[in-house]
Amino acid sequence: MDAWRRKQMHSHLYRVPEPFRDQVVVVVGNSLSGQDISMELVNVAKEIHLSSKSLNVSEDQFTQLIALQIECLHEDGRVVFVDGSWLTADTIIYCTGYSYAFPFLDTKGAVAVDDDRVGPLYEHTFPPNLAPSLSFIGIPRKLIGFPFFESQAKWIAQLLSGKRSLPPRDEMMKSIQEFYKAREAAGIPKHNTHDIADFEYCDKYGDYVGFPHLEEWRKDLCLSALTNSDVNLETYRDSYDDEELLQVAHQSPHFTQLEHEALSSSL
C-alpha cells in the first residue's frame, strides 16, 4: 500500500460516485458497504472490480466484475490478484470494516484489543477488574443495534446507582472464558468475537435489566431485508414484500408515540 502512488481511501470517506467517473476502481471487501458502493459506482466508473477473500456473491447479482483477493500493489498502478491476474487501477476503496482502538484509555493492561477482541469484557460490556466504574457501550456488531445499546445503558445506570449488582469477579472471568471457548469450538475467528447475530442473546441481555424483548415485527423485518438483499441486492430497498410487517410496526408503541409527539409539537 505504501508503494502504490494512486488514490486509496477507506469507505468511511466515500460520499458520492461522481468523483470516480470514468475511472477503474477496485473495491476491497464484499460486505454491505462494499456491495453498496460498487452498485453506486457501476454506472459512473469505467470498470468496477469487487475484491474479497470469500466471493459469496454470485456474478449475476452484479454487473461489475467479481475479483479475487489482492496479492500486492505496484507503484505503477498495477493491482495483482492471488491468481496472478492483474489490472491497472485509478482508485482503491477499502470496504474492510473497522477496528477497535482506544488510544485515549489507559487501563494498565486491564482491557486490551487483540485481533479485534476487546477484553476481557463480561457480556461485551464490563471489564471484571474495573467494573462497574468502567464500561463499554456499542462493542457488539451484527445485531439490531440501538435497542441493544439502550439496554446496555440501562444496565450500566442501574449498576452505578446501586439498584443492581454484578456477579463476583471470578464468576465474570469464568463466564468470559467459557464464551471464548464456545466461539472457538464453533470455528468463529477471534476477530469476530463481538459479532453477535443472535436475537436470543439480545433478549437475554434485556432480561438483566427488565428491558423489553425485541418485537417480533422488528426481528421479521430484519430477516426479511437480509433475505431480499440476497435475492436482488440492487432493488431490495425499493421493492419489498413485507408490507404487512410494516403495518404491524406502525401500530407499535414506538411509532404511535412518535406520531403523538409530532402532533403535539404541531399544535
PDB file of C-alpha atoms in Angstrom:
ATOM      1  CA  MET A   1       0.000   0.000   0.000  1.00  0.00           C
ATOM      2  CA  ASP A   2       2.859   2.393   0.733  1.00  0.00           C
ATOM      3  CA  ALA A   3       4.342   1.810  -2.718  1.00  0.00           C
ATOM      4  CA  TRP A   4       1.089   2.352  -4.616  1.00  0.00           C
ATOM      5  CA  ARG A   5       1.002   6.031  -5.630  1.00  0.00           C
ATOM      6  CA  ARG A   6      -2.556   6.380  -6.855  1.00  0.00           C
ATOM      7  CA  LYS A   7      -5.683   7.185  -4.853  1.00  0.00           C
ATOM      8  CA  GLN A   8      -6.536   4.948  -1.887  1.00  0.00           C
ATOM      9  CA  MET A   9      -9.332   5.551   0.615  1.00  0.00           C
ATOM     10  CA  HIS A  10     -11.440   3.823   3.243  1.00  0.00           C
ATOM     11  CA  SER A  11     -15.170   3.561   2.710  1.00  0.00           C
ATOM     12  CA  HIS A  12     -15.900   5.885   5.626  1.00  0.00           C
ATOM     13  CA  LEU A  13     -14.624   8.743   3.425  1.00  0.00           C
ATOM     14  CA  TYR A  14     -16.877   7.847   0.479  1.00  0.00           C
ATOM     15  CA  ARG A  15     -19.814  10.190  -0.159  1.00  0.00           C
ATOM     16  CA  VAL A  16     -20.926  10.292  -3.819  1.00  0.00           C
ATOM     17  CA  PRO A  17     -19.965   8.395  -7.008  1.00  0.00           C
ATOM     18  CA  GLU A  18     -19.233  11.350  -9.309  1.00  0.00           C
ATOM     19  CA  PRO A  19     -15.513  11.797  -8.387  1.00  0.00           C
ATOM     20  CA  PHE A  20     -14.897   8.287  -9.769  1.00  0.00           C
ATOM     21  CA  ARG A  21     -16.375   8.896 -13.210  1.00  0.00           C
ATOM     22  CA  ASP A  22     -14.530   7.038 -15.995  1.00  0.00           C
ATOM     23  CA  GLN A  23     -12.083   5.530 -13.522  1.00  0.00           C
ATOM     24  CA  VAL A  24     -11.023   1.930 -12.992  1.00  0.00           C
ATOM     25  CA  VAL A  25     -11.915   1.281  -9.361  1.00  0.00           C
ATOM     26  CA  VAL A  26     -11.071  -1.708  -7.172  1.00  0.00           C
ATOM     27  CA  VAL A  27     -13.414  -2.086  -4.203  1.00  0.00           C
ATOM     28  CA  VAL A  28     -11.928  -4.294  -1.490  1.00  0.00           C
ATOM     29  CA  GLY A  29     -14.491  -6.155   0.593  1.00  0.00           C
ATOM     30  CA  ASN A  30     -17.884  -7.519  -0.451  1.00  0.00           C
ATOM     31  CA  SER A  31     -19.880  -6.983   2.712  1.00  0.00           C
ATOM     32  CA  LEU A  32     -22.595  -4.327   2.922  1.00  0.00           C
ATOM     33  CA  SER A  33     -20.523  -1.202   2.293  1.00  0.00           C
ATOM     34  CA  GLY A  34     -18.513  -2.832  -0.496  1.00  0.00           C
ATOM     35  CA  GLN A  35     -21.636  -4.019  -2.263  1.00  0.00           C
ATOM     36  CA  ASP A  36     -23.458  -0.705  -1.863  1.00  0.00           C
ATOM     37  CA  ILE A  37     -20.547   1.403  -3.084  1.00  0.00           C
ATOM     38  CA  SER A  38     -19.940  -0.923  -6.022  1.00  0.00           C
ATOM     39  CA  MET A  39     -23.544  -0.587  -7.132  1.00  0.00           C
ATOM     40  CA  GLU A  40     -23.388   3.202  -6.896  1.00  0.00           C
ATOM     41  CA  LEU A  41     -20.222   3.309  -8.990  1.00  0.00           C
ATOM     42  CA  VAL A  42     -21.236   0.839 -11.678  1.00  0.00           C
ATOM     43  CA  ASN A  43     -22.977   3.447 -13.858  1.00  0.00           C
ATOM     44  CA  VAL A  44     -20.254   6.042 -13.373  1.00  0.00           C
ATOM     45  CA  ALA A  45     -16.879   4.319 -13.316  1.00  0.00           C
ATOM     46  CA  LYS A  46     -15.205   2.823 -16.365  1.00  0.00           C
ATOM     47  CA  GLU A  47     -14.705  -0.502 -14.559  1.00  0.00           C
ATOM     48  CA  ILE A  48     -15.537  -1.840 -11.102  1.00  0.00           C
ATOM     49  CA  HIS A  49     -13.661  -4.790  -9.624  1.00  0.00           C
ATOM     50  CA  LEU A  50     -15.013  -6.122  -6.331  1.00  0.00           C
ATOM     51  CA  SER A  51     -12.221  -7.912  -4.482  1.00  0.00           C
ATOM     52  CA  SER A  52     -12.818 -10.155  -1.477  1.00  0.00           C
ATOM     53  CA  LYS A  53     -11.385 -13.059   0.490  1.00  0.00           C
ATOM     54  CA  SER A  54     -14.629 -15.011   0.116  1.00  0.00           C
ATOM     55  CA  LEU A  55     -16.672 -14.431  -3.018  1.00  0.00           C
ATOM     56  CA  ASN A  56     -20.105 -15.393  -1.772  1.00  0.00           C
ATOM     57  CA  VAL A  57     -21.967 -13.080  -4.132  1.00  0.00           C
ATOM     58  CA  SER A  58     -22.984 -14.589  -7.451  1.00  0.00           C
ATOM     59  CA  GLU A  59     -21.922 -12.776 -10.608  1.00  0.00           C
ATOM     60  CA  ASP A  60     -25.498 -12.424 -11.842  1.00  0.00           C
ATOM     61  CA  GLN A  61     -26.251 -10.144  -8.887  1.00  0.00           C
ATOM     62  CA  PHE A  62     -23.700  -7.625 -10.115  1.00  0.00           C
ATOM     63  CA  THR A  63     -22.864  -6.102 -13.458  1.00  0.00           C
ATOM     64  CA  GLN A  64     -19.325  -5.415 -12.246  1.00  0.00           C
ATOM     65  CA  LEU A  65     -16.526  -7.973 -12.307  1.00  0.00           C
ATOM     66  CA  ILE A  66     -16.042 -10.098  -9.196  1.00  0.00           C
ATOM     67  CA  ALA A  67     -12.324 -10.239  -8.430  1.00  0.00           C
ATOM     68  CA  LEU A  68     -10.129 -12.354  -6.214  1.00  0.00           C
ATOM     69  CA  GLN A  69      -8.189 -11.226  -3.164  1.00  0.00           C
ATOM     70  CA  ILE A  70      -5.351  -8.796  -3.851  1.00  0.00           C
ATOM     71  CA  GLU A  71      -1.852 -10.235  -3.682  1.00  0.00           C
ATOM     72  CA  CYS A  72       0.116  -6.980  -3.976  1.00  0.00           C
ATOM     73  CA  LEU A  73       0.135  -3.430  -5.311  1.00  0.00           C
ATOM     74  CA  HIS A  74       2.780  -1.856  -7.549  1.00  0.00           C
ATOM     75  CA  GLU A  75       3.980   1.716  -7.800  1.00  0.00           C
ATOM     76  CA  ASP A  76       2.955   1.960 -11.471  1.00  0.00           C
ATOM     77  CA  GLY A  77      -0.723   1.402 -10.581  1.00  0.00           C
ATOM     78  CA  ARG A  78      -0.932  -2.347 -11.107  1.00  0.00           C
ATOM     79  CA  VAL A  79      -3.155  -4.372  -8.792  1.00  0.00           C
ATOM     80  CA  VAL A  80      -2.121  -8.043  -8.760  1.00  0.00           C
ATOM     81  CA  PHE A  81      -4.574 -10.717  -7.584  1.00  0.00           C
ATOM     82  CA  VAL A  82      -3.769 -14.047  -5.947  1.00  0.00           C
ATOM     83  CA  ASP A  83      -4.330 -15.999  -9.170  1.00  0.00           C
ATOM     84  CA  GLY A  84      -1.671 -13.930 -10.968  1.00  0.00           C
ATOM     85  CA  SER A  85      -4.097 -11.782 -12.936  1.00  0.00           C
ATOM     86  CA  TRP A  86      -3.693  -8.036 -12.721  1.00  0.00           C
ATOM     87  CA  LEU A  87      -5.082  -4.707 -13.851  1.00  0.00           C
ATOM     88  CA  THR A  88      -4.145  -1.049 -13.702  1.00  0.00           C
ATOM     89  CA  ALA A  89      -6.484   0.911 -11.438  1.00  0.00           C
ATOM     90  CA  ASP A  90      -7.047   4.575 -10.693  1.00  0.00           C
ATOM     91  CA  THR A  91      -8.523   4.171  -7.208  1.00  0.00           C
ATOM     92  CA  ILE A  92      -8.789   1.548  -4.477  1.00  0.00           C
ATOM     93  CA  ILE A  93     -11.626   1.835  -1.967  1.00  0.00           C
ATOM     94  CA  TYR A  94     -11.152  -0.294   1.152  1.00  0.00           C
ATOM     95  CA  CYS A  95     -14.501  -1.506   2.500  1.00  0.00           C
ATOM     96  CA  THR A  96     -12.779  -3.633   5.089  1.00  0.00           C
ATOM     97  CA  GLY A  97     -14.720  -2.766   8.205  1.00  0.00           C
ATOM     98  CA  TYR A  98     -13.444  -1.105  11.336  1.00  0.00           C
ATOM     99  CA  SER A  99     -11.019  -1.962  14.104  1.00  0.00           C
ATOM    100  CA  TYR A 100     -11.485  -1.236  17.781  1.00  0.00           C
ATOM    101  CA  ALA A 101      -8.993   1.216  19.267  1.00  0.00           C
ATOM    102  CA  PHE A 102      -8.992   3.227  22.485  1.00  0.00           C
ATOM    103  CA  PRO A 103      -5.904   5.460  22.332  1.00  0.00           C
ATOM    104  CA  PHE A 104      -7.393   7.765  24.982  1.00  0.00           C
ATOM    105  CA  LEU A 105      -7.802   4.966  27.535  1.00  0.00           C
ATOM    106  CA  ASP A 106      -5.048   3.653  29.801  1.00  0.00           C
ATOM    107  CA  THR A 107      -6.281   0.682  31.818  1.00  0.00           C
ATOM    108  CA  LYS A 108      -2.803  -0.582  32.802  1.00  0.00           C
ATOM    109  CA  GLY A 109      -3.492  -3.738  30.807  1.00  0.00           C
ATOM    110  CA  ALA A 110      -6.897  -4.478  32.333  1.00  0.00           C
ATOM    111  CA  VAL A 111      -8.505  -4.078  28.894  1.00  0.00           C
ATOM    112  CA  ALA A 112      -6.741  -4.798  25.607  1.00  0.00           C
ATOM    113  CA  VAL A 113      -7.631  -5.184  21.938  1.00  0.00           C
ATOM    114  CA  ASP A 114      -6.354  -8.456  20.468  1.00  0.00           C
ATOM    115  CA  ASP A 115      -7.288  -9.103  16.826  1.00  0.00           C
ATOM    116  CA  ASP A 116     -10.451  -7.008  17.292  1.00  0.00           C
ATOM    117  CA  ARG A 117     -11.380  -8.787  20.515  1.00  0.00           C
ATOM    118  CA  VAL A 118     -11.873  -6.180  23.239  1.00  0.00           C
ATOM    119  CA  GLY A 119     -11.370  -7.884  26.523  1.00  0.00           C
ATOM    120  CA  PRO A 120     -11.827  -9.349  28.819  1.00  0.00           C
ATOM    121  CA  LEU A 121     -15.395  -7.969  28.869  1.00  0.00           C
ATOM    122  CA  TYR A 122     -18.262  -9.570  30.762  1.00  0.00           C
ATOM    123  CA  GLU A 123     -21.256  -9.649  28.394  1.00  0.00           C
ATOM    124  CA  HIS A 124     -19.287  -7.449  25.960  1.00  0.00           C
ATOM    125  CA  THR A 125     -19.658  -4.579  28.441  1.00  0.00           C
ATOM    126  CA  PHE A 126     -17.765  -4.807  31.744  1.00  0.00           C
ATOM    127  CA  PRO A 127     -14.041  -5.463  32.377  1.00  0.00           C
ATOM    128  CA  PRO A 128     -14.167  -7.563  35.583  1.00  0.00           C
ATOM    129  CA  ASN A 129     -11.189  -5.798  37.177  1.00  0.00           C
ATOM    130  CA  LEU A 130     -12.690  -2.336  36.706  1.00  0.00           C
ATOM    131  CA  ALA A 131     -16.452  -2.914  36.730  1.00  0.00           C
ATOM    132  CA  PRO A 132     -18.758  -1.165  37.091  1.00  0.00           C
ATOM    133  CA  SER A 133     -16.767   2.081  37.103  1.00  0.00           C
ATOM    134  CA  LEU A 134     -15.595   1.356  33.538  1.00  0.00           C
ATOM    135  CA  SER A 135     -17.969   0.013  30.910  1.00  0.00           C
ATOM    136  CA  PHE A 136     -18.293  -0.117  27.125  1.00  0.00           C
ATOM    137  CA  ILE A 137     -21.422   0.602  25.085  1.00  0.00           C
ATOM    138  CA  GLY A 138     -21.633  -0.347  21.419  1.00  0.00           C
ATOM    139  CA  ILE A 139     -18.950  -3.019  21.113  1.00  0.00           C
ATOM    140  CA  PRO A 140     -21.203  -5.824  19.734  1.00  0.00           C
ATOM    141  CA  ARG A 141     -21.875  -5.998  15.994  1.00  0.00           C
ATOM    142  CA  LYS A 142     -24.348  -7.734  13.680  1.00  0.00           C
ATOM    143  CA  LEU A 143     -27.446  -7.092  15.749  1.00  0.00           C
ATOM    144  CA  ILE A 144     -30.296  -4.584  15.834  1.00  0.00           C
ATOM    145  CA  GLY A 145     -28.079  -2.023  17.421  1.00  0.00           C
ATOM    146  CA  PHE A 146     -29.943   0.799  19.077  1.00  0.00           C
ATOM    147  CA  PRO A 147     -32.351  -1.235  21.250  1.00  0.00           C
ATOM    148  CA  PHE A 148     -29.403  -3.357  22.383  1.00  0.00           C
ATOM    149  CA  PHE A 149     -27.251  -0.324  23.180  1.00  0.00           C
ATOM    150  CA  GLU A 150     -30.120   1.216  25.116  1.00  0.00           C
ATOM    151  CA  SER A 151     -30.408  -1.926  27.229  1.00  0.00           C
ATOM    152  CA  GLN A 152     -26.651  -1.705  27.863  1.00  0.00           C
ATOM    153  CA  ALA A 153     -27.015   1.900  29.017  1.00  0.00           C
ATOM    154  CA  LYS A 154     -29.876   0.997  31.361  1.00  0.00           C
ATOM    155  CA  TRP A 155     -27.882  -1.854  32.897  1.00  0.00           C
ATOM    156  CA  ILE A 156     -24.875   0.402  33.466  1.00  0.00           C
ATOM    157  CA  ALA A 157     -27.076   3.099  35.040  1.00  0.00           C
ATOM    158  CA  GLN A 158     -28.715   0.560  37.352  1.00  0.00           C
ATOM    159  CA  LEU A 159     -25.335  -0.756  38.470  1.00  0.00           C
ATOM    160  CA  LEU A 160     -23.894   2.701  39.109  1.00  0.00           C
ATOM    161  CA  SER A 161     -26.987   3.715  41.078  1.00  0.00           C
ATOM    162  CA  GLY A 162     -26.792   0.578  43.226  1.00  0.00           C
ATOM    163  CA  LYS A 163     -30.123  -0.868  42.007  1.00  0.00           C
ATOM    164  CA  ARG A 164     -28.367  -3.972  40.677  1.00  0.00           C
ATOM    165  CA  SER A 165     -25.050  -5.686  41.208  1.00  0.00           C
ATOM    166  CA  LEU A 166     -22.658  -7.728  39.087  1.00  0.00           C
ATOM    167  CA  PRO A 167     -21.505 -11.264  39.856  1.00  0.00           C
ATOM    168  CA  PRO A 168     -18.184 -11.659  41.666  1.00  0.00           C
ATOM    169  CA  ARG A 169     -15.075 -11.024  39.610  1.00  0.00           C
ATOM    170  CA  ASP A 170     -14.153 -14.719  39.373  1.00  0.00           C
ATOM    171  CA  GLU A 171     -17.603 -15.612  38.069  1.00  0.00           C
ATOM    172  CA  MET A 172     -17.399 -12.925  35.411  1.00  0.00           C
ATOM    173  CA  MET A 173     -13.961 -14.128  34.294  1.00  0.00           C
ATOM    174  CA  LYS A 174     -15.220 -17.724  34.152  1.00  0.00           C
ATOM    175  CA  SER A 175     -18.188 -16.643  32.014  1.00  0.00           C
ATOM    176  CA  ILE A 176     -15.866 -14.804  29.633  1.00  0.00           C
ATOM    177  CA  GLN A 177     -13.541 -17.792  29.243  1.00  0.00           C
ATOM    178  CA  GLU A 178     -16.481 -20.128  28.630  1.00  0.00           C
ATOM    179  CA  PHE A 179     -17.760 -17.758  25.958  1.00  0.00           C
ATOM    180  CA  TYR A 180     -14.352 -17.645  24.269  1.00  0.00           C
ATOM    181  CA  LYS A 181     -14.119 -21.449  24.278  1.00  0.00           C
ATOM    182  CA  ALA A 182     -17.610 -21.791  22.820  1.00  0.00           C
ATOM    183  CA  ARG A 183     -16.773 -19.379  19.989  1.00  0.00           C
ATOM    184  CA  GLU A 184     -13.544 -21.232  19.283  1.00  0.00           C
ATOM    185  CA  ALA A 185     -15.326 -24.603  19.263  1.00  0.00           C
ATOM    186  CA  ALA A 186     -17.833 -23.178  16.775  1.00  0.00           C
ATOM    187  CA  GLY A 187     -14.968 -22.188  14.470  1.00  0.00           C
ATOM    188  CA  ILE A 188     -15.546 -18.458  14.893  1.00  0.00           C
ATOM    189  CA  PRO A 189     -12.301 -16.452  14.490  1.00  0.00           C
ATOM    190  CA  LYS A 190     -11.146 -14.223  17.322  1.00  0.00           C
ATOM    191  CA  HIS A 191     -11.715 -11.076  15.268  1.00  0.00           C
ATOM    192  CA  ASN A 192     -15.425 -11.995  15.099  1.00  0.00           C
ATOM    193  CA  THR A 193     -15.763 -12.268  18.883  1.00  0.00           C
ATOM    194  CA  HIS A 194     -18.270  -9.410  19.055  1.00  0.00           C
ATOM    195  CA  ASP A 195     -20.339 -10.414  16.015  1.00  0.00           C
ATOM    196  CA  ILE A 196     -23.499 -11.494  17.827  1.00  0.00           C
ATOM    197  CA  ALA A 197     -26.079 -12.198  15.082  1.00  0.00           C
ATOM    198  CA  ASP A 198     -28.418 -13.693  17.674  1.00  0.00           C
ATOM    199  CA  PHE A 199     -31.817 -12.284  18.666  1.00  0.00           C
ATOM    200  CA  GLU A 200     -31.985 -14.621  21.654  1.00  0.00           C
ATOM    201  CA  TYR A 201     -28.842 -13.097  23.107  1.00  0.00           C
ATOM    202  CA  CYS A 202     -30.327  -9.618  22.717  1.00  0.00           C
ATOM    203  CA  ASP A 203     -33.437 -10.739  24.605  1.00  0.00           C
ATOM    204  CA  LYS A 204     -31.370 -12.430  27.326  1.00  0.00           C
ATOM    205  CA  TYR A 205     -29.380  -9.233  27.722  1.00  0.00           C
ATOM    206  CA  GLY A 206     -32.599  -7.263  28.125  1.00  0.00           C
ATOM    207  CA  ASP A 207     -33.643  -9.621  30.908  1.00  0.00           C
ATOM    208  CA  TYR A 208     -30.718  -8.407  33.008  1.00  0.00           C
ATOM    209  CA  VAL A 209     -32.376  -5.002  33.344  1.00  0.00           C
ATOM    210  CA  GLY A 210     -36.043  -5.581  32.613  1.00  0.00           C
ATOM    211  CA  PHE A 211     -35.635  -4.189  29.102  1.00  0.00           C
ATOM    212  CA  PRO A 212     -38.377  -5.404  26.706  1.00  0.00           C
ATOM    213  CA  HIS A 213     -37.523  -8.132  24.234  1.00  0.00           C
ATOM    214  CA  LEU A 214     -37.196  -7.246  20.582  1.00  0.00           C
ATOM    215  CA  GLU A 215     -40.616  -7.168  18.967  1.00  0.00           C
ATOM    216  CA  GLU A 216     -41.323  -9.969  16.522  1.00  0.00           C
ATOM    217  CA  TRP A 217     -42.019  -7.477  13.739  1.00  0.00           C
ATOM    218  CA  ARG A 218     -38.571  -5.966  14.234  1.00  0.00           C
ATOM    219  CA  LYS A 219     -36.903  -9.374  14.006  1.00  0.00           C
ATOM    220  CA  ASP A 220     -39.011 -10.339  10.985  1.00  0.00           C
ATOM    221  CA  LEU A 221     -38.267  -7.082   9.167  1.00  0.00           C
ATOM    222  CA  CYS A 222     -34.552  -7.545   9.754  1.00  0.00           C
ATOM    223  CA  LEU A 223     -34.600 -11.110   8.422  1.00  0.00           C
ATOM    224  CA  SER A 224     -36.830 -10.093   5.510  1.00  0.00           C
ATOM    225  CA  ALA A 225     -34.398  -7.367   4.474  1.00  0.00           C
ATOM    226  CA  LEU A 226     -31.464  -9.783   4.601  1.00  0.00           C
ATOM    227  CA  THR A 227     -33.358 -12.389   2.562  1.00  0.00           C
ATOM    228  CA  ASN A 228     -34.470  -9.845  -0.045  1.00  0.00           C
ATOM    229  CA  SER A 229     -30.959  -8.441  -0.356  1.00  0.00           C
ATOM    230  CA  ASP A 230     -29.682 -11.928  -1.165  1.00  0.00           C
ATOM    231  CA  VAL A 231     -32.285 -12.280  -3.919  1.00  0.00           C
ATOM    232  CA  ASN A 232     -31.655  -8.882  -5.507  1.00  0.00           C
ATOM    233  CA  LEU A 233     -29.182  -6.565  -3.851  1.00  0.00           C
ATOM    234  CA  GLU A 234     -29.815  -3.787  -6.360  1.00  0.00           C
ATOM    235  CA  THR A 235     -33.563  -3.416  -5.811  1.00  0.00           C
ATOM    236  CA  TYR A 236     -34.398  -4.769  -2.357  1.00  0.00           C
ATOM    237  CA  ARG A 237     -34.604  -1.312  -0.759  1.00  0.00           C
ATOM    238  CA  ASP A 238     -37.213  -0.122  -3.253  1.00  0.00           C
ATOM    239  CA  SER A 239     -39.141  -3.324  -3.916  1.00  0.00           C
ATOM    240  CA  TYR A 240     -40.229  -5.381  -0.946  1.00  0.00           C
ATOM    241  CA  ASP A 241     -42.873  -7.919   0.022  1.00  0.00           C
ATOM    242  CA  ASP A 242     -43.147  -7.164   3.729  1.00  0.00           C
ATOM    243  CA  GLU A 243     -45.902  -4.529   3.661  1.00  0.00           C
ATOM    244  CA  GLU A 244     -47.847  -6.449   6.309  1.00  0.00           C
ATOM    245  CA  LEU A 245     -44.861  -6.334   8.636  1.00  0.00           C
ATOM    246  CA  LEU A 246     -44.593  -2.595   8.127  1.00  0.00           C
ATOM    247  CA  GLN A 247     -48.234  -2.151   9.078  1.00  0.00           C
ATOM    248  CA  VAL A 248     -47.648  -4.118  12.292  1.00  0.00           C
ATOM    249  CA  ALA A 249     -44.583  -1.988  13.018  1.00  0.00           C
ATOM    250  CA  HIS A 250     -46.529   1.247  12.536  1.00  0.00           C
ATOM    251  CA  GLN A 251     -49.018   0.133  15.202  1.00  0.00           C
ATOM    252  CA  SER A 252     -46.291  -0.459  17.765  1.00  0.00           C
ATOM    253  CA  PRO A 253     -45.856   1.911  20.750  1.00  0.00           C
ATOM    254  CA  HIS A 254     -42.600   3.150  19.232  1.00  0.00           C
ATOM    255  CA  PHE A 255     -44.269   4.620  16.155  1.00  0.00           C
ATOM    256  CA  THR A 256     -47.553   5.647  17.768  1.00  0.00           C
ATOM    257  CA  GLN A 257     -45.586   7.565  20.402  1.00  0.00           C
ATOM    258  CA  LEU A 258     -43.643   9.369  17.692  1.00  0.00           C
ATOM    259  CA  GLU A 259     -46.876  10.288  15.912  1.00  0.00           C
ATOM    260  CA  HIS A 260     -48.323  11.630  19.165  1.00  0.00           C
ATOM    261  CA  GLU A 261     -45.216  13.747  19.781  1.00  0.00           C
ATOM    262  CA  ALA A 262     -45.314  15.091  16.234  1.00  0.00           C
ATOM    263  CA  LEU A 263     -48.976  16.035  16.636  1.00  0.00           C
ATOM    264  CA  SER A 264     -48.331  17.728  19.975  1.00  0.00           C
ATOM    265  CA  SER A 265     -45.461  19.779  18.590  1.00  0.00           C
ATOM    266  CA  SER A 266     -47.544  20.911  15.602  1.00  0.00           C
ATOM    267  CA  LEU A 267     -50.274  22.134  17.931  1.00  0.00           C
TER     268      LEU A 267
END
